């Protein structure tokens, strides 16, 4: 005879940011709830986030439309959840636990100590809610049950035994960093119940370029500077004022991570090294009577550009013959070409560093098939999706964790 399943009002698969948040709230509402996770060590993404300090939310989310900060086929889907449980609500929880935090820039809130404090806070909230934990738990099968007397609607077979539950919450996250437990489980489960998946792709990820080393750009590795970066056009256009980082294998830094969430293969990206100056105009209009060399002129016009970058720029075959010429003697066509090359450096990425190095996944469970107020499936009553497994990808800067907290609270209050 097979053993009787453990019954829980709600089972949550995935004990990451969203899963723990939901479990704590459901338990504190007085319902039986269990977290199942295949990882032995939980909260690993929180631990490594924000360089170990966890950028847990962003103040810019409070007091306005949150949808511009999210990439999705339906960005307006986030509006209800983010006003239902706001960045300020999460900050209050952090403060209630006595966790010191600070704002870095652009509204980004980080722990002043360690990301471990956020994990401890969520664990403590789960303890208060009497949440059951099953870590190192392999999920073998999930099936829907016919209507039962005890209200059970799903059965879960796992290496920790047989479970059944009235509500099943999928909180298995995206595909970023498989080394710490990311899997496609949530997408497979969603498909099993008839959901469609927007193709998951690496987001918030460094970009790569063909012939990077041969073009001499690898020599700029380590240089970081503020730029304006763009991609796409019309409705799909995106632009960010952030820092760019040159690497041995391509480009990274916040500017590139942000634009990577919008970049589509085959499209180019454009970098403006001097967003406040029309360099072509400044070079042409300012040259009259100037005895200084062209390279000195460029340095004066763009004092924030690192020497190494300017040297490399002026060493390009088109500009090198003029670098030591008197500015006044350089033809306008060449000055325009030089100015435009710095204001509109256009590159064609060949790809990205992939899920291994990504901070998020764009795509996921199609939110058209999910209720925005409860996170419940429109196709299967009692089935919920929260956090990054959905087709919701936040900007860099605490937006992804806030989505995890807010979507978790909506589901927790609805089950
Ligand atoms: P999350 O990934 O947190 O949790 C999913 C859980 O499901 C994991 O515990 C996993 O083990 C489990 N799971 C997966 N497959 C399973 C299976 N088959 N069976 C059982 N369990 C399974 N965001 C932000 O806002 N600020 C920041 O500072 C950062 N920094 C950052 C750095 C790095 C390096 C990364 C990779 C990511 C970030 N992020 C971030 C993004 C943020 O970490 C992410 O969006 C949230 O953790 C998503 O929360 P979820 O709960 O949805 O998934």
mmCIF file of N, CA and C and ligand atoms in Angstrom, residues 13-19 36-39 41-46 48-51 54-57 110 137-139 171-174 176-177 180-186 204 358-360 386-389 395 397-402 404, ligand 1:
data_model
loop_
_atom_site.group_PDB
_atom_site.id
_atom_site.type_symbol
_atom_site.label_atom_id
_atom_site.label_comp_id
_atom_site.label_asym_id
_atom_site.label_seq_id
_atom_site.Cartn_x
_atom_site.Cartn_y
_atom_site.Cartn_z
ATOM 1 N N UNK A 13 6.760 25.411 -5.050
ATOM 2 C CA UNK A 13 7.982 24.815 -5.606
ATOM 3 C C UNK A 13 8.943 25.959 -5.911
ATOM 4 N N UNK A 14 10.103 25.940 -5.230
ATOM 5 C CA UNK A 14 11.097 27.004 -5.375
ATOM 6 C C UNK A 14 11.137 27.873 -4.133
ATOM 7 N N UNK A 15 12.206 27.723 -3.366
ATOM 8 C CA UNK A 15 12.343 28.496 -2.120
ATOM 9 C C UNK A 15 13.341 29.627 -2.313
ATOM 10 N N UNK A 16 13.153 30.395 -3.403
ATOM 11 C CA UNK A 16 13.977 31.571 -3.630
ATOM 12 C C UNK A 16 13.276 32.795 -3.062
ATOM 13 N N UNK A 17 13.551 33.939 -3.665
ATOM 14 C CA UNK A 17 13.004 35.202 -3.160
ATOM 15 C C UNK A 17 11.476 35.170 -3.120
ATOM 16 N N UNK A 18 10.849 34.857 -4.243
ATOM 17 C CA UNK A 18 9.381 34.891 -4.311
ATOM 18 C C UNK A 18 8.771 33.775 -3.469
ATOM 19 N N UNK A 19 9.343 32.575 -3.561
ATOM 20 C CA UNK A 19 8.786 31.432 -2.835
ATOM 21 C C UNK A 19 8.778 31.655 -1.331
ATOM 22 N N UNK A 36 9.183 23.483 -1.333
ATOM 23 C CA UNK A 36 9.989 22.380 -1.862
ATOM 24 C C UNK A 36 11.054 22.971 -2.778
ATOM 25 N N UNK A 37 12.294 22.587 -2.557
ATOM 26 C CA UNK A 37 13.362 23.116 -3.433
ATOM 27 C C UNK A 37 14.408 22.031 -3.647
ATOM 28 N N UNK A 38 14.872 21.912 -4.873
ATOM 29 C CA UNK A 38 15.881 20.875 -5.136
ATOM 30 C C UNK A 38 17.253 21.266 -4.591
ATOM 31 N N UNK A 39 17.441 22.559 -4.362
ATOM 32 C CA UNK A 39 18.737 22.987 -3.823
ATOM 33 C C UNK A 39 18.809 22.663 -2.325
ATOM 34 N N UNK A 41 21.066 24.378 -0.353
ATOM 35 C CA UNK A 41 21.275 25.698 0.245
ATOM 36 C C UNK A 41 20.273 26.655 -0.384
ATOM 37 N N UNK A 42 19.418 27.243 0.389
ATOM 38 C CA UNK A 42 18.370 28.079 -0.222
ATOM 39 C C UNK A 42 18.802 29.564 -0.280
ATOM 40 N N UNK A 43 18.098 30.296 -1.126
ATOM 41 C CA UNK A 43 18.336 31.741 -1.240
ATOM 42 C C UNK A 43 19.672 32.102 -1.860
ATOM 43 N N UNK A 44 20.217 31.204 -2.692
ATOM 44 C CA UNK A 44 21.550 31.461 -3.254
ATOM 45 C C UNK A 44 21.599 32.712 -4.135
ATOM 46 N N UNK A 45 20.507 32.958 -4.877
ATOM 47 C CA UNK A 45 20.534 34.144 -5.751
ATOM 48 C C UNK A 45 20.519 35.414 -4.918
ATOM 49 N N UNK A 46 19.821 35.351 -3.806
ATOM 50 C CA UNK A 46 19.806 36.535 -2.926
ATOM 51 C C UNK A 46 21.218 36.744 -2.387
ATOM 52 N N UNK A 48 24.140 36.016 -3.619
ATOM 53 C CA UNK A 48 25.154 36.562 -4.538
ATOM 54 C C UNK A 48 24.719 37.886 -5.159
ATOM 55 N N UNK A 49 23.493 38.309 -4.864
ATOM 56 C CA UNK A 49 22.967 39.494 -5.562
ATOM 57 C C UNK A 49 23.634 40.791 -5.072
ATOM 58 N N UNK A 50 23.616 41.766 -5.959
ATOM 59 C CA UNK A 50 24.123 43.095 -5.615
ATOM 60 C C UNK A 50 25.546 43.034 -5.061
ATOM 61 N N UNK A 51 26.369 42.162 -5.630
ATOM 62 C CA UNK A 51 27.750 42.027 -5.162
ATOM 63 C C UNK A 51 27.804 41.616 -3.693
ATOM 64 N N UNK A 54 22.824 42.640 -1.939
ATOM 65 C CA UNK A 54 21.425 42.543 -2.347
ATOM 66 C C UNK A 54 20.761 43.909 -2.554
ATOM 67 N N UNK A 55 20.612 44.252 -3.801
ATOM 68 C CA UNK A 55 19.864 45.475 -4.167
ATOM 69 C C UNK A 55 18.388 45.054 -4.150
ATOM 70 N N UNK A 56 17.777 45.176 -2.962
ATOM 71 C CA UNK A 56 16.494 44.487 -2.733
ATOM 72 C C UNK A 56 15.268 45.206 -3.274
ATOM 73 N N UNK A 57 15.360 46.494 -3.579
ATOM 74 C CA UNK A 57 14.258 47.175 -4.236
ATOM 75 C C UNK A 57 14.741 48.488 -4.825
ATOM 76 N N UNK A 110 20.345 49.036 -1.137
ATOM 77 C CA UNK A 110 21.211 47.878 -0.848
ATOM 78 C C UNK A 110 21.310 47.671 0.659
ATOM 79 N N UNK A 137 15.111 18.474 -2.446
ATOM 80 C CA UNK A 137 13.922 17.689 -2.807
ATOM 81 C C UNK A 137 13.727 17.698 -4.328
ATOM 82 N N UNK A 138 13.876 16.548 -4.938
ATOM 83 C CA UNK A 138 13.691 16.435 -6.395
ATOM 84 C C UNK A 138 12.207 16.237 -6.699
ATOM 85 N N UNK A 139 11.664 17.037 -7.581
ATOM 86 C CA UNK A 139 10.246 16.882 -7.933
ATOM 87 C C UNK A 139 10.173 15.915 -9.115
ATOM 88 N N UNK A 171 7.409 28.869 -8.192
ATOM 89 C CA UNK A 171 8.320 29.993 -7.917
ATOM 90 C C UNK A 171 9.743 29.566 -8.228
ATOM 91 N N UNK A 172 9.907 28.910 -9.385
ATOM 92 C CA UNK A 172 11.203 28.311 -9.703
ATOM 93 C C UNK A 172 12.148 29.246 -10.459
ATOM 94 N N UNK A 173 11.759 30.499 -10.622
ATOM 95 C CA UNK A 173 12.675 31.486 -11.186
ATOM 96 C C UNK A 173 12.985 31.274 -12.659
ATOM 97 N N UNK A 174 14.023 31.973 -13.136
ATOM 98 C CA UNK A 174 14.420 31.891 -14.541
ATOM 99 C C UNK A 174 15.624 30.979 -14.714
ATOM 100 N N UNK A 176 18.870 32.019 -15.264
ATOM 101 C CA UNK A 176 20.190 32.611 -15.000
ATOM 102 C C UNK A 176 20.957 31.829 -13.934
ATOM 103 N N UNK A 177 22.219 31.610 -14.207
ATOM 104 C CA UNK A 177 23.168 30.927 -13.317
ATOM 105 C C UNK A 177 22.704 29.519 -12.922
ATOM 106 N N UNK A 180 23.836 27.556 -9.672
ATOM 107 C CA UNK A 180 23.271 27.631 -8.319
ATOM 108 C C UNK A 180 21.787 27.222 -8.316
ATOM 109 N N UNK A 181 21.403 26.401 -9.284
ATOM 110 C CA UNK A 181 20.084 25.760 -9.157
ATOM 111 C C UNK A 181 19.011 26.165 -10.130
ATOM 112 N N UNK A 182 19.316 27.078 -11.086
ATOM 113 C CA UNK A 182 18.263 27.494 -12.027
ATOM 114 C C UNK A 182 17.936 26.347 -12.985
ATOM 115 N N UNK A 183 16.658 26.111 -13.197
ATOM 116 C CA UNK A 183 16.221 25.082 -14.151
ATOM 117 C C UNK A 183 15.008 25.585 -14.924
ATOM 118 N N UNK A 184 14.632 24.807 -15.943
ATOM 119 C CA UNK A 184 13.466 25.156 -16.761
ATOM 120 C C UNK A 184 12.202 24.514 -16.201
ATOM 121 N N UNK A 185 12.266 24.024 -14.962
ATOM 122 C CA UNK A 185 11.139 23.277 -14.392
ATOM 123 C C UNK A 185 9.820 24.048 -14.489
ATOM 124 N N UNK A 186 9.844 25.311 -14.126
ATOM 125 C CA UNK A 186 8.609 26.108 -14.101
ATOM 126 C C UNK A 186 7.953 26.199 -15.472
ATOM 127 N N UNK A 204 20.031 41.034 -18.860
ATOM 128 C CA UNK A 204 20.997 41.654 -17.941
ATOM 129 C C UNK A 204 22.321 40.887 -18.030
ATOM 130 N N UNK A 358 24.270 35.617 -16.907
ATOM 131 C CA UNK A 358 23.154 36.578 -16.891
ATOM 132 C C UNK A 358 22.678 36.821 -15.464
ATOM 133 N N UNK A 359 22.044 37.982 -15.255
ATOM 134 C CA UNK A 359 21.432 38.253 -13.952
ATOM 135 C C UNK A 359 19.927 38.020 -14.008
ATOM 136 N N UNK A 360 19.386 37.777 -15.188
ATOM 137 C CA UNK A 360 17.949 37.548 -15.283
ATOM 138 C C UNK A 360 17.642 36.805 -16.585
ATOM 139 N N UNK A 386 4.710 32.942 -9.680
ATOM 140 C CA UNK A 386 5.223 34.188 -9.088
ATOM 141 C C UNK A 386 6.718 34.348 -9.417
ATOM 142 N N UNK A 387 7.180 35.585 -9.380
ATOM 143 C CA UNK A 387 8.616 35.849 -9.575
ATOM 144 C C UNK A 387 9.047 35.756 -11.017
ATOM 145 N N UNK A 388 10.306 35.383 -11.185
ATOM 146 C CA UNK A 388 10.956 35.496 -12.498
ATOM 147 C C UNK A 388 10.536 34.426 -13.496
ATOM 148 N N UNK A 389 9.839 33.389 -13.061
ATOM 149 C CA UNK A 389 9.394 32.350 -13.996
ATOM 150 C C UNK A 389 8.410 32.919 -15.021
ATOM 151 N N UNK A 395 14.376 45.946 -14.876
ATOM 152 C CA UNK A 395 15.662 46.596 -15.134
ATOM 153 C C UNK A 395 16.642 46.192 -14.034
ATOM 154 N N UNK A 397 18.778 47.057 -10.939
ATOM 155 C CA UNK A 397 18.589 48.109 -9.928
ATOM 156 C C UNK A 397 17.551 47.780 -8.874
ATOM 157 N N UNK A 398 17.293 46.496 -8.611
ATOM 158 C CA UNK A 398 16.356 46.120 -7.549
ATOM 159 C C UNK A 398 14.959 45.830 -8.049
ATOM 160 N N UNK A 399 14.732 46.003 -9.355
ATOM 161 C CA UNK A 399 13.389 45.830 -9.910
ATOM 162 C C UNK A 399 12.964 44.354 -9.961
ATOM 163 N N UNK A 400 13.951 43.456 -10.117
ATOM 164 C CA UNK A 400 13.568 42.039 -10.190
ATOM 165 C C UNK A 400 13.172 41.503 -8.818
ATOM 166 N N UNK A 401 13.937 41.885 -7.790
ATOM 167 C CA UNK A 401 13.512 41.431 -6.458
ATOM 168 C C UNK A 401 12.156 42.020 -6.090
ATOM 169 N N UNK A 402 11.923 43.290 -6.414
ATOM 170 C CA UNK A 402 10.622 43.863 -6.044
ATOM 171 C C UNK A 402 9.493 43.118 -6.753
ATOM 172 N N UNK A 404 9.561 39.965 -7.464
ATOM 173 C CA UNK A 404 9.423 38.707 -6.700
ATOM 174 C C UNK A 404 8.572 38.956 -5.445
HETATM 175 P P1 LIG B 1 14.906 32.498 -7.582
HETATM 176 O O1 LIG B 1 15.869 32.185 -8.659
HETATM 177 O O2 LIG B 1 15.296 33.428 -6.508
HETATM 178 O O3 LIG B 1 14.428 31.151 -6.877
HETATM 179 C C1 LIG B 1 14.047 30.024 -7.613
HETATM 180 C C2 LIG B 1 14.168 28.808 -6.717
HETATM 181 O O4 LIG B 1 13.617 27.693 -7.407
HETATM 182 C C3 LIG B 1 15.610 28.463 -6.387
HETATM 183 O O5 LIG B 1 15.743 28.279 -5.001
HETATM 184 C C4 LIG B 1 15.846 27.158 -7.150
HETATM 185 O O6 LIG B 1 16.746 26.282 -6.470
HETATM 186 C C5 LIG B 1 14.446 26.579 -7.214
HETATM 187 N N1 LIG B 1 14.266 25.636 -8.310
HETATM 188 C C6 LIG B 1 14.607 25.804 -9.602
HETATM 189 N N2 LIG B 1 14.331 24.695 -10.290
HETATM 190 C C7 LIG B 1 13.800 23.811 -9.412
HETATM 191 C C8 LIG B 1 13.334 22.470 -9.538
HETATM 192 N N3 LIG B 1 13.400 21.816 -10.699
HETATM 193 N N4 LIG B 1 12.865 21.863 -8.431
HETATM 194 C C9 LIG B 1 12.842 22.495 -7.233
HETATM 195 N N5 LIG B 1 13.275 23.749 -7.061
HETATM 196 C C10 LIG B 1 13.749 24.396 -8.149
HETATM 197 N N6 LIG B 1 17.743 41.294 -8.714
HETATM 198 C C11 LIG B 1 17.571 42.453 -8.034
HETATM 199 O O7 LIG B 1 16.457 42.964 -7.974
HETATM 200 N N7 LIG B 1 18.642 43.033 -7.398
HETATM 201 C C12 LIG B 1 19.907 42.494 -7.424
HETATM 202 O O8 LIG B 1 20.828 43.010 -6.780
HETATM 203 C C13 LIG B 1 20.091 41.311 -8.194
HETATM 204 N N8 LIG B 1 21.340 40.785 -8.339
HETATM 205 C C14 LIG B 1 21.494 39.607 -9.031
HETATM 206 C C15 LIG B 1 22.775 39.068 -9.189
HETATM 207 C C16 LIG B 1 22.946 37.858 -9.869
HETATM 208 C C17 LIG B 1 24.330 37.307 -10.068
HETATM 209 C C18 LIG B 1 21.804 37.177 -10.365
HETATM 210 C C19 LIG B 1 21.955 35.849 -11.073
HETATM 211 C C20 LIG B 1 20.536 37.715 -10.232
HETATM 212 C C21 LIG B 1 20.370 38.936 -9.582
HETATM 213 N N9 LIG B 1 19.106 39.518 -9.447
HETATM 214 C C22 LIG B 1 18.963 40.707 -8.784
HETATM 215 C C23 LIG B 1 17.887 38.852 -9.978
HETATM 216 C C24 LIG B 1 17.157 38.142 -8.824
HETATM 217 O O9 LIG B 1 18.077 37.322 -8.135
HETATM 218 C C25 LIG B 1 16.004 37.302 -9.350
HETATM 219 O O10 LIG B 1 15.185 38.055 -10.208
HETATM 220 C C26 LIG B 1 15.165 36.764 -8.202
HETATM 221 O O11 LIG B 1 15.953 35.929 -7.376
HETATM 222 C C27 LIG B 1 13.979 35.968 -8.739
HETATM 223 O O12 LIG B 1 13.294 35.409 -7.656
HETATM 224 P P2 LIG B 1 12.497 34.048 -7.850
HETATM 225 O O13 LIG B 1 12.039 33.660 -6.491
HETATM 226 O O14 LIG B 1 11.530 34.170 -8.935
HETATM 227 O O15 LIG B 1 13.598 33.006 -8.335
#
